């Protein structure tokens, strides 16, 4: 058995790209033998299996855990009906019901839904919609996005253009990438109040920038309240209110990318609720299907939908092959209903408290620069870059799967983790940093 595993891993290293990887110097990967509940079963390289709690929820997705019986059944039932049909000229109940549910649970002004295959594509569609909106209003020069530093919006070209220029290695793509307008990163901390001097200085800087470029900007795009893959960085709801006000003042649309923060992760169903701000366009993905299948959605207001539909072209110019895939829609609907059928806010609150208590000790470690917890997200920032293979191994030996990046070791666990499992994750991360930080 372990012989064949080694052969498989050898093939993997020769055949496959993993995320942000090299084919000449591939970093080690683990073979997954199974996954159930909150645990991954990984091959241990010696013919056996090692079990670990998935502290990453497969990158924000797997909120109800693996092999969830409700979600398994939703997929199986839909397979018995039909797995896929084209969405041109055809429609189906899973798409209609899911759209209805998304309109119900997202901010009230969002009334129309576009389904696509991945988060990046939903951001592409959101940006395209904003550009078409400005053309329809006769604002033809408005072709740029205003955003802030430290963001992450996906890996295809339009999303990449609004990712942080340094983290996103924009220098590799000079000349090929649309040059967007970047404002400063909002000052750190969720709890900062609107009259905080640093926050006011930030607001003044971003307001100046908006003023300066108002004839060129179609929309503001940000991740509300928590920047994810750009740096796991929470900021104040007051900053989001500043951006809404700027958009209104200058006729920009506000696009909120809730692909990571959606479905309860920050303690409210959508992070924008912390600020009581409604976007013109919203992107959701990741936890949308409970991690079962790839699906994302772009929602927009009736004003945006009508303006674009009545504008030149008379249509939103996008239509992916696998648009509104019925399997994905069916499992997404089941995942949302499962979430709403429980006191999910209490669960996220308990995870938040567990992570705050469990990671408090990490603050004292010499390698640690900062510890922050927001909702069911716990982040330990080190003083320097993480030794990825060593840190991963050290956490695995403590029964925890993490995937650090840059100087960050972090967790966004499945909501179905027990208090004990949250304590194991926090202790595993703290212990791993003590050993390998
Ligand atoms: C993951 C992510 C994306 C990209 O989604 P993919 O499904 O990986 O294309 C975009 N925005 C945010 C905030 C994300 O976290």
Short mmCIF file of C-alpha atoms and ligand atoms in Angstrom, two decimals:
data_model
loop_
_atom_site.label_atom_id
_atom_site.label_comp_id
_atom_site.label_asym_id
_atom_site.label_seq_id
_atom_site.Cartn_x
_atom_site.Cartn_y
_atom_site.Cartn_z
CA UNK A 1 0.00 0.00 0.00
CA UNK A 2 2.62 2.54 1.01
CA UNK A 3 4.56 1.54 -2.13
CA UNK A 4 1.62 2.54 -4.33
CA UNK A 5 1.11 5.74 -2.32
CA UNK A 6 4.70 6.71 -3.03
CA UNK A 7 4.12 6.05 -6.73
CA UNK A 8 1.01 8.21 -6.67
CA UNK A 9 2.82 11.06 -4.92
CA UNK A 10 5.68 10.78 -7.42
CA UNK A 11 3.16 11.05 -10.28
CA UNK A 12 1.50 13.98 -8.52
CA UNK A 13 4.75 15.90 -8.34
CA UNK A 14 5.43 15.33 -12.04
CA UNK A 15 1.91 15.86 -13.38
CA UNK A 16 0.07 18.33 -11.22
CA UNK A 17 0.09 21.94 -10.33
CA UNK A 18 -1.16 22.67 -6.81
CA UNK A 19 -2.20 26.20 -5.77
CA UNK A 20 0.69 28.68 -6.20
CA UNK A 21 3.18 25.87 -6.77
CA UNK A 22 6.32 25.11 -8.69
CA UNK A 23 6.84 21.99 -10.79
CA UNK A 24 10.59 22.04 -10.35
CA UNK A 25 10.56 22.57 -6.57
CA UNK A 26 7.18 21.23 -5.47
CA UNK A 27 6.38 21.46 -1.76
CA UNK A 28 5.21 18.24 -0.11
CA UNK A 29 1.58 17.16 -0.37
CA UNK A 30 -0.38 14.61 1.67
CA UNK A 31 -2.66 11.99 0.19
CA UNK A 32 -6.22 12.16 1.51
CA UNK A 33 -7.72 8.71 2.13
CA UNK A 34 -11.04 9.95 3.47
CA UNK A 35 -12.81 12.74 5.30
CA UNK A 36 -15.79 12.71 7.62
CA UNK A 37 -17.20 15.13 10.15
CA UNK A 38 -14.47 17.66 10.90
CA UNK A 39 -11.62 15.23 10.27
CA UNK A 40 -9.33 14.42 7.37
CA UNK A 41 -7.77 10.96 7.11
CA UNK A 42 -4.32 11.39 5.59
CA UNK A 43 -1.84 8.78 4.48
CA UNK A 44 1.06 8.76 6.94
CA UNK A 45 3.63 7.64 4.40
CA UNK A 46 4.19 4.34 6.24
CA UNK A 47 1.13 2.35 5.24
CA UNK A 48 -1.12 3.84 7.88
CA UNK A 49 -3.42 6.77 8.37
CA UNK A 50 -3.10 9.91 10.43
CA UNK A 51 -6.22 11.80 11.44
CA UNK A 52 -6.44 15.57 11.78
CA UNK A 53 -9.14 18.16 12.41
CA UNK A 54 -9.48 20.33 9.33
CA UNK A 55 -8.90 23.74 10.91
CA UNK A 56 -9.17 25.32 7.43
CA UNK A 57 -12.64 23.92 6.58
CA UNK A 58 -11.11 23.33 3.13
CA UNK A 59 -10.50 27.08 2.73
CA UNK A 60 -13.67 28.48 4.34
CA UNK A 61 -16.02 26.06 2.56
CA UNK A 62 -16.81 23.01 4.63
CA UNK A 63 -18.97 24.64 7.30
CA UNK A 64 -21.11 21.54 8.04
CA UNK A 65 -18.24 19.06 7.89
CA UNK A 66 -17.44 16.20 5.51
CA UNK A 67 -19.92 13.46 4.61
CA UNK A 68 -22.73 15.48 6.11
CA UNK A 69 -25.80 13.23 5.75
CA UNK A 70 -28.15 16.09 4.75
CA UNK A 71 -25.81 17.37 2.07
CA UNK A 72 -24.91 13.87 0.86
CA UNK A 73 -28.63 13.19 0.39
CA UNK A 74 -29.22 16.48 -1.47
CA UNK A 75 -26.55 15.61 -4.03
CA UNK A 76 -27.73 12.00 -4.42
CA UNK A 77 -31.35 13.07 -4.92
CA UNK A 78 -30.38 15.58 -7.57
CA UNK A 79 -28.17 12.99 -9.35
CA UNK A 80 -31.28 10.82 -9.65
CA UNK A 81 -33.17 13.71 -11.31
CA UNK A 82 -30.47 15.20 -13.56
CA UNK A 83 -26.94 16.35 -12.89
CA UNK A 84 -26.56 19.12 -15.42
CA UNK A 85 -28.44 20.96 -18.14
CA UNK A 86 -27.45 24.07 -20.08
CA UNK A 87 -28.91 27.28 -18.63
CA UNK A 88 -29.50 28.90 -22.03
CA UNK A 89 -33.18 28.51 -22.87
CA UNK A 90 -33.67 26.07 -19.98
CA UNK A 91 -34.17 26.49 -16.25
CA UNK A 92 -34.74 24.24 -13.23
CA UNK A 93 -36.14 24.24 -9.74
CA UNK A 94 -32.84 24.05 -7.81
CA UNK A 95 -31.63 27.30 -9.43
CA UNK A 96 -34.94 29.09 -8.86
CA UNK A 97 -35.27 27.97 -5.25
CA UNK A 98 -31.64 28.83 -4.46
CA UNK A 99 -31.96 32.28 -6.05
CA UNK A 100 -35.12 32.88 -4.02
CA UNK A 101 -33.31 31.86 -0.81
CA UNK A 102 -30.26 34.02 -1.54
CA UNK A 103 -32.45 37.07 -2.21
CA UNK A 104 -34.26 36.35 1.08
CA UNK A 105 -31.14 36.12 3.26
CA UNK A 106 -28.90 38.81 1.72
CA UNK A 107 -29.39 42.59 2.23
CA UNK A 108 -32.87 43.66 1.11
CA UNK A 109 -31.87 45.73 -1.91
CA UNK A 110 -30.31 42.73 -3.68
CA UNK A 111 -33.02 41.18 -5.86
CA UNK A 112 -31.39 39.41 -8.84
CA UNK A 113 -28.92 36.54 -9.08
CA UNK A 114 -26.25 35.40 -11.55
CA UNK A 115 -24.80 31.92 -10.92
CA UNK A 116 -21.31 30.92 -12.00
CA UNK A 117 -18.65 28.34 -11.27
CA UNK A 118 -16.20 30.02 -8.94
CA UNK A 119 -15.63 33.04 -6.76
CA UNK A 120 -13.18 34.59 -9.21
CA UNK A 121 -15.73 34.37 -12.00
CA UNK A 122 -18.40 36.00 -9.82
CA UNK A 123 -15.99 38.91 -9.27
CA UNK A 124 -15.37 39.06 -13.05
CA UNK A 125 -19.12 39.26 -13.59
CA UNK A 126 -19.56 41.89 -10.85
CA UNK A 127 -16.88 44.10 -12.42
CA UNK A 128 -18.32 43.57 -15.90
CA UNK A 129 -21.78 44.50 -14.63
CA UNK A 130 -20.41 47.69 -13.02
CA UNK A 131 -18.66 48.69 -16.27
CA UNK A 132 -21.80 48.03 -18.31
CA UNK A 133 -23.81 50.03 -15.76
CA UNK A 134 -21.63 53.11 -16.22
CA UNK A 135 -21.77 52.80 -20.03
CA UNK A 136 -25.56 52.56 -19.82
CA UNK A 137 -25.57 55.77 -17.78
CA UNK A 138 -23.42 57.52 -20.39
CA UNK A 139 -20.31 57.52 -18.17
CA UNK A 140 -18.03 55.94 -20.77
CA UNK A 141 -14.75 56.96 -19.17
CA UNK A 142 -15.51 55.13 -15.93
CA UNK A 143 -13.50 51.96 -16.46
CA UNK A 144 -11.44 51.63 -13.28
CA UNK A 145 -12.12 50.12 -9.87
CA UNK A 146 -11.31 51.83 -6.57
CA UNK A 147 -10.16 49.46 -3.85
CA UNK A 148 -7.85 49.33 -0.82
CA UNK A 149 -4.50 47.69 -0.28
CA UNK A 150 -4.36 44.25 1.33
CA UNK A 151 -7.38 42.84 -0.53
CA UNK A 152 -7.89 39.50 -2.26
CA UNK A 153 -10.58 38.92 -4.89
CA UNK A 154 -9.45 35.87 -6.87
CA UNK A 155 -6.92 34.79 -9.47
CA UNK A 156 -8.37 35.51 -12.91
CA UNK A 157 -7.28 38.80 -14.47
CA UNK A 158 -9.99 41.24 -13.44
CA UNK A 159 -10.07 40.01 -9.80
CA UNK A 160 -6.26 39.88 -9.76
CA UNK A 161 -6.14 43.55 -10.81
CA UNK A 162 -7.93 44.53 -7.57
CA UNK A 163 -5.86 42.21 -5.32
CA UNK A 164 -3.09 43.85 -3.31
CA UNK A 165 -0.44 44.79 -5.90
CA UNK A 166 2.46 43.46 -3.80
CA UNK A 167 0.92 40.24 -2.44
CA UNK A 168 -0.63 39.64 -5.87
CA UNK A 169 2.77 40.03 -7.57
CA UNK A 170 1.39 42.56 -10.05
CA UNK A 171 4.95 43.24 -11.19
CA UNK A 172 4.92 39.87 -13.02
CA UNK A 173 2.02 41.05 -15.16
CA UNK A 174 2.90 44.66 -15.87
CA UNK A 175 1.23 45.78 -19.08
CA UNK A 176 -1.27 42.91 -19.03
CA UNK A 177 -3.17 43.93 -15.94
CA UNK A 178 -5.68 46.77 -15.72
CA UNK A 179 -4.26 49.47 -13.44
CA UNK A 180 -6.81 50.14 -10.73
CA UNK A 181 -6.94 52.89 -8.11
CA UNK A 182 -5.59 51.70 -4.74
CA UNK A 183 -6.32 53.50 -1.51
CA UNK A 184 -4.61 52.79 1.81
CA UNK A 185 -5.60 49.73 3.82
CA UNK A 186 -8.22 50.60 6.46
CA UNK A 187 -6.65 50.86 9.94
CA UNK A 188 -6.64 47.51 11.77
CA UNK A 189 -9.19 46.38 14.39
CA UNK A 190 -12.88 45.71 14.21
CA UNK A 191 -13.56 47.83 17.32
CA UNK A 192 -12.18 51.15 16.08
CA UNK A 193 -14.83 53.88 16.31
CA UNK A 194 -15.80 56.35 13.58
CA UNK A 195 -14.15 59.29 15.38
CA UNK A 196 -10.83 57.49 15.90
CA UNK A 197 -8.06 59.77 14.48
CA UNK A 198 -6.41 56.99 12.43
CA UNK A 199 -9.75 56.04 10.97
CA UNK A 200 -10.49 59.66 10.12
CA UNK A 201 -7.10 60.06 8.46
CA UNK A 202 -7.82 56.96 6.39
CA UNK A 203 -11.27 58.28 5.45
CA UNK A 204 -9.77 61.59 4.36
CA UNK A 205 -7.15 59.84 2.20
CA UNK A 206 -9.64 57.55 0.46
CA UNK A 207 -12.06 60.47 -0.03
CA UNK A 208 -9.34 62.53 -1.73
CA UNK A 209 -8.52 59.63 -4.01
CA UNK A 210 -12.17 59.14 -4.93
CA UNK A 211 -12.51 62.85 -5.66
CA UNK A 212 -9.36 62.92 -7.78
CA UNK A 213 -10.41 59.95 -9.92
CA UNK A 214 -14.18 60.33 -9.83
CA UNK A 215 -14.52 60.55 -13.64
CA UNK A 216 -12.58 57.28 -14.10
CA UNK A 217 -14.09 55.07 -11.40
CA UNK A 218 -16.99 52.70 -12.05
CA UNK A 219 -17.16 51.01 -8.68
CA UNK A 220 -15.56 50.47 -5.29
CA UNK A 221 -14.78 46.84 -4.53
CA UNK A 222 -13.72 45.51 -1.12
CA UNK A 223 -14.04 42.54 1.21
CA UNK A 224 -16.26 43.87 4.00
CA UNK A 225 -14.88 43.87 7.60
CA UNK A 226 -12.35 41.06 7.10
CA UNK A 227 -9.70 40.91 4.41
CA UNK A 228 -9.03 37.21 3.85
CA UNK A 229 -6.24 35.75 1.73
CA UNK A 230 -4.60 39.19 1.52
CA UNK A 231 -3.69 39.05 5.23
CA UNK A 232 -6.52 37.82 7.51
CA UNK A 233 -7.11 41.38 8.62
CA UNK A 234 -10.25 42.71 10.36
CA UNK A 235 -11.21 46.37 10.13
CA UNK A 236 -13.95 48.61 11.49
CA UNK A 237 -17.52 48.68 10.15
CA UNK A 238 -17.16 52.48 10.20
CA UNK A 239 -14.74 52.18 7.24
CA UNK A 240 -17.38 50.36 5.22
CA UNK A 241 -19.85 53.16 5.91
CA UNK A 242 -17.27 55.65 4.59
CA UNK A 243 -17.02 53.67 1.35
CA UNK A 244 -20.81 53.48 0.94
CA UNK A 245 -21.01 57.24 1.39
CA UNK A 246 -18.24 57.85 -1.18
CA UNK A 247 -19.97 55.59 -3.71
CA UNK A 248 -23.23 57.48 -3.27
CA UNK A 249 -21.56 60.86 -3.48
CA UNK A 250 -19.69 60.12 -6.74
CA UNK A 251 -22.07 57.73 -8.51
CA UNK A 252 -19.82 54.67 -8.09
CA UNK A 253 -21.36 51.27 -7.42
CA UNK A 254 -20.31 49.45 -4.24
CA UNK A 255 -19.29 45.83 -4.82
CA UNK A 256 -18.90 43.75 -1.67
CA UNK A 257 -16.94 40.51 -2.02
CA UNK A 258 -18.35 38.22 0.70
CA UNK A 259 -16.95 35.05 -0.87
CA UNK A 260 -14.98 34.33 2.32
CA UNK A 261 -17.07 36.20 4.90
CA UNK A 262 -20.54 35.05 3.82
CA UNK A 263 -22.78 32.53 5.59
CA UNK A 264 -22.05 33.47 9.18
CA UNK A 265 -18.25 33.33 9.33
CA UNK A 266 -17.77 36.75 10.99
CA UNK A 267 -20.71 36.39 13.40
CA UNK A 268 -23.41 37.94 11.19
CA UNK A 269 -24.88 36.09 8.21
CA UNK A 270 -23.08 38.57 5.92
CA UNK A 271 -20.25 40.77 7.16
CA UNK A 272 -21.85 43.93 5.74
CA UNK A 273 -24.52 43.58 8.45
CA UNK A 274 -21.92 44.67 11.05
CA UNK A 275 -21.96 48.07 9.31
CA UNK A 276 -25.58 48.12 8.29
CA UNK A 277 -24.37 48.81 4.76
CA UNK A 278 -26.05 47.44 1.64
CA UNK A 279 -23.99 46.95 -1.51
CA UNK A 280 -25.18 47.44 -5.09
CA UNK A 281 -23.49 44.20 -6.05
CA UNK A 282 -22.59 41.23 -3.84
CA UNK A 283 -20.40 38.19 -4.54
CA UNK A 284 -20.78 34.93 -2.61
CA UNK A 285 -19.05 31.56 -3.03
CA UNK A 286 -16.88 29.26 -0.89
CA UNK A 287 -19.31 28.11 1.89
CA UNK A 288 -22.28 28.53 -0.48
CA UNK A 289 -22.45 24.78 -1.20
CA UNK A 290 -21.13 23.71 2.20
CA UNK A 291 -17.94 22.86 0.31
CA UNK A 292 -19.50 20.11 -1.79
CA UNK A 293 -19.32 21.58 -5.27
CA UNK A 294 -17.95 24.63 -6.99
CA UNK A 295 -20.54 27.40 -7.23
CA UNK A 296 -20.64 31.15 -6.73
CA UNK A 297 -23.22 33.86 -7.21
CA UNK A 298 -23.35 37.56 -8.01
CA UNK A 299 -26.40 39.43 -6.71
CA UNK A 300 -27.42 42.96 -7.62
CA UNK A 301 -30.09 45.60 -7.08
CA UNK A 302 -33.04 46.17 -9.39
CA UNK A 303 -31.61 49.59 -10.37
CA UNK A 304 -28.36 47.98 -11.59
CA UNK A 305 -30.16 45.10 -13.32
CA UNK A 306 -32.64 47.38 -15.13
CA UNK A 307 -30.06 49.98 -16.11
CA UNK A 308 -27.78 47.38 -17.71
CA UNK A 309 -30.66 45.50 -19.31
CA UNK A 310 -32.00 48.71 -20.88
CA UNK A 311 -28.52 49.89 -21.89
CA UNK A 312 -26.45 49.26 -25.03
CA UNK A 313 -26.26 45.53 -25.75
CA UNK A 314 -29.42 45.00 -23.75
CA UNK A 315 -27.90 42.15 -21.73
CA UNK A 316 -25.29 41.25 -19.15
CA UNK A 317 -22.53 39.82 -21.33
CA UNK A 318 -21.70 36.60 -19.52
CA UNK A 319 -22.89 32.98 -19.68
CA UNK A 320 -20.67 30.14 -18.47
CA UNK A 321 -21.21 26.54 -19.66
CA UNK A 322 -21.83 25.24 -16.16
CA UNK A 323 -23.96 28.21 -15.09
CA UNK A 324 -26.35 27.23 -12.25
CA UNK A 325 -25.25 23.60 -12.26
CA UNK A 326 -28.22 21.73 -10.72
CA UNK A 327 -26.14 19.49 -8.42
CA UNK A 328 -24.37 22.54 -7.01
CA UNK A 329 -27.62 24.51 -6.64
CA UNK A 330 -29.36 21.61 -4.88
CA UNK A 331 -26.58 21.14 -2.36
CA UNK A 332 -26.26 24.91 -1.81
CA UNK A 333 -29.94 25.15 -0.98
CA UNK A 334 -29.61 22.22 1.44
CA UNK A 335 -26.53 23.81 3.03
CA UNK A 336 -28.22 27.19 3.57
CA UNK A 337 -31.35 25.56 4.99
CA UNK A 338 -29.25 23.40 7.29
CA UNK A 339 -27.39 26.49 8.50
CA UNK A 340 -30.59 28.47 9.11
CA UNK A 341 -32.28 25.54 10.86
CA UNK A 342 -29.77 25.85 13.73
CA UNK A 343 -28.76 28.61 16.10
CA UNK A 344 -25.71 29.20 13.90
CA UNK A 345 -24.96 32.59 15.50
CA UNK A 346 -24.62 30.96 18.93
CA UNK A 347 -22.35 28.30 17.42
CA UNK A 348 -20.12 30.91 15.72
CA UNK A 349 -20.09 32.87 18.99
CA UNK A 350 -18.98 29.79 20.93
CA UNK A 351 -16.23 29.07 18.40
CA UNK A 352 -15.12 32.70 18.65
CA UNK A 353 -14.94 32.48 22.45
CA UNK A 354 -13.09 29.15 22.23
CA UNK A 355 -10.53 30.52 19.79
CA UNK A 356 -10.02 33.71 21.87
CA UNK A 357 -9.42 31.68 25.03
CA UNK A 358 -7.36 28.98 23.32
CA UNK A 359 -5.09 31.31 21.36
CA UNK A 360 -4.55 33.82 24.22
CA UNK A 361 -1.40 31.98 25.33
CA UNK A 362 0.14 32.33 21.85
CA UNK A 363 0.42 36.08 22.49
CA UNK A 364 3.22 35.35 24.99
CA UNK A 365 5.37 33.39 22.52
CA UNK A 366 8.49 35.22 21.30
CA UNK A 367 7.74 34.29 17.67
CA UNK A 368 4.29 35.88 17.79
CA UNK A 369 3.53 39.45 16.75
CA UNK A 370 -0.27 39.52 16.96
CA UNK A 371 -3.29 37.34 17.74
CA UNK A 372 -6.73 38.29 16.41
CA UNK A 373 -10.11 36.62 16.47
CA UNK A 374 -13.23 37.73 14.61
CA UNK A 375 -16.27 35.46 14.51
CA UNK A 376 -15.17 31.89 13.73
CA UNK A 377 -11.77 33.03 12.45
CA UNK A 378 -8.59 32.87 14.55
CA UNK A 379 -5.30 34.33 13.34
CA UNK A 380 -1.78 34.23 14.76
CA UNK A 381 0.66 36.55 13.03
CA UNK A 382 4.35 35.76 13.49
CA UNK A 383 7.30 38.15 13.41
CA UNK A 384 8.53 36.65 10.13
CA UNK A 385 7.66 34.17 7.38
CA UNK A 386 6.34 30.75 8.41
CA UNK A 387 8.44 27.66 7.66
CA UNK A 388 5.50 26.03 5.89
CA UNK A 389 6.52 22.33 5.86
CA UNK A 390 7.77 22.44 9.48
CA UNK A 391 4.70 24.28 10.76
CA UNK A 392 2.32 21.95 8.90
CA UNK A 393 4.07 18.88 10.33
CA UNK A 394 4.17 20.29 13.86
CA UNK A 395 0.42 20.98 13.76
CA UNK A 396 -0.34 17.57 12.23
CA UNK A 397 1.49 15.85 15.07
CA UNK A 398 -1.00 17.68 17.34
CA UNK A 399 -3.95 16.42 15.31
CA UNK A 400 -4.63 19.64 13.40
CA UNK A 401 -4.49 20.45 9.68
CA UNK A 402 -3.47 24.05 8.92
CA UNK A 403 -2.19 25.75 5.81
CA UNK A 404 -0.26 28.87 6.87
CA UNK A 405 0.84 31.56 4.40
CA UNK A 406 3.40 34.35 4.63
CA UNK A 407 3.61 35.19 8.37
CA UNK A 408 0.15 33.83 9.26
CA UNK A 409 -1.02 30.67 10.99
CA UNK A 410 -4.80 30.77 11.10
CA UNK A 411 -8.01 28.80 11.36
CA UNK A 412 -11.59 29.07 10.17
CA UNK A 413 -12.94 25.76 11.45
CA UNK A 414 -16.14 23.95 10.40
CA UNK A 415 -19.10 25.24 12.45
CA UNK A 416 -19.80 21.65 13.56
CA UNK A 417 -16.59 21.51 15.61
CA UNK A 418 -17.30 20.82 19.29
CA UNK A 419 -15.86 23.09 21.98
CA UNK A 420 -13.29 20.37 22.63
CA UNK A 421 -12.25 20.27 18.97
CA UNK A 422 -11.89 24.07 18.94
CA UNK A 423 -9.64 23.77 22.02
CA UNK A 424 -7.58 21.11 20.19
CA UNK A 425 -7.19 23.42 17.18
CA UNK A 426 -6.09 26.37 19.34
CA UNK A 427 -3.68 24.22 21.37
CA UNK A 428 -2.36 22.61 18.18
CA UNK A 429 -1.64 25.98 16.57
CA UNK A 430 -0.04 27.36 19.74
CA UNK A 431 2.08 24.23 20.23
CA UNK A 432 3.13 24.15 16.58
CA UNK A 433 4.26 27.80 16.75
CA UNK A 434 6.16 27.11 19.95
CA UNK A 435 7.96 24.27 18.16
CA UNK A 436 8.36 25.66 14.62
CA UNK A 437 7.75 29.42 14.90
C1 LIG B 1 -11.48 32.71 -2.40
C2 LIG B 1 -11.88 34.10 -2.70
C3 LIG B 1 -12.13 34.52 -4.03
C4 LIG B 1 -11.93 33.62 -5.21
O1 LIG B 1 -12.78 32.52 -5.22
P1 LIG B 1 -12.39 31.21 -6.07
O2 LIG B 1 -13.56 30.31 -5.90
O3 LIG B 1 -11.11 30.69 -5.50
O4 LIG B 1 -12.22 31.67 -7.49
C5 LIG B 1 -12.53 35.83 -4.21
N1 LIG B 1 -12.70 36.67 -3.17
C6 LIG B 1 -12.47 36.30 -1.91
C7 LIG B 1 -12.70 37.27 -0.80
C8 LIG B 1 -12.05 35.00 -1.62
O5 LIG B 1 -11.80 34.64 -0.35
#
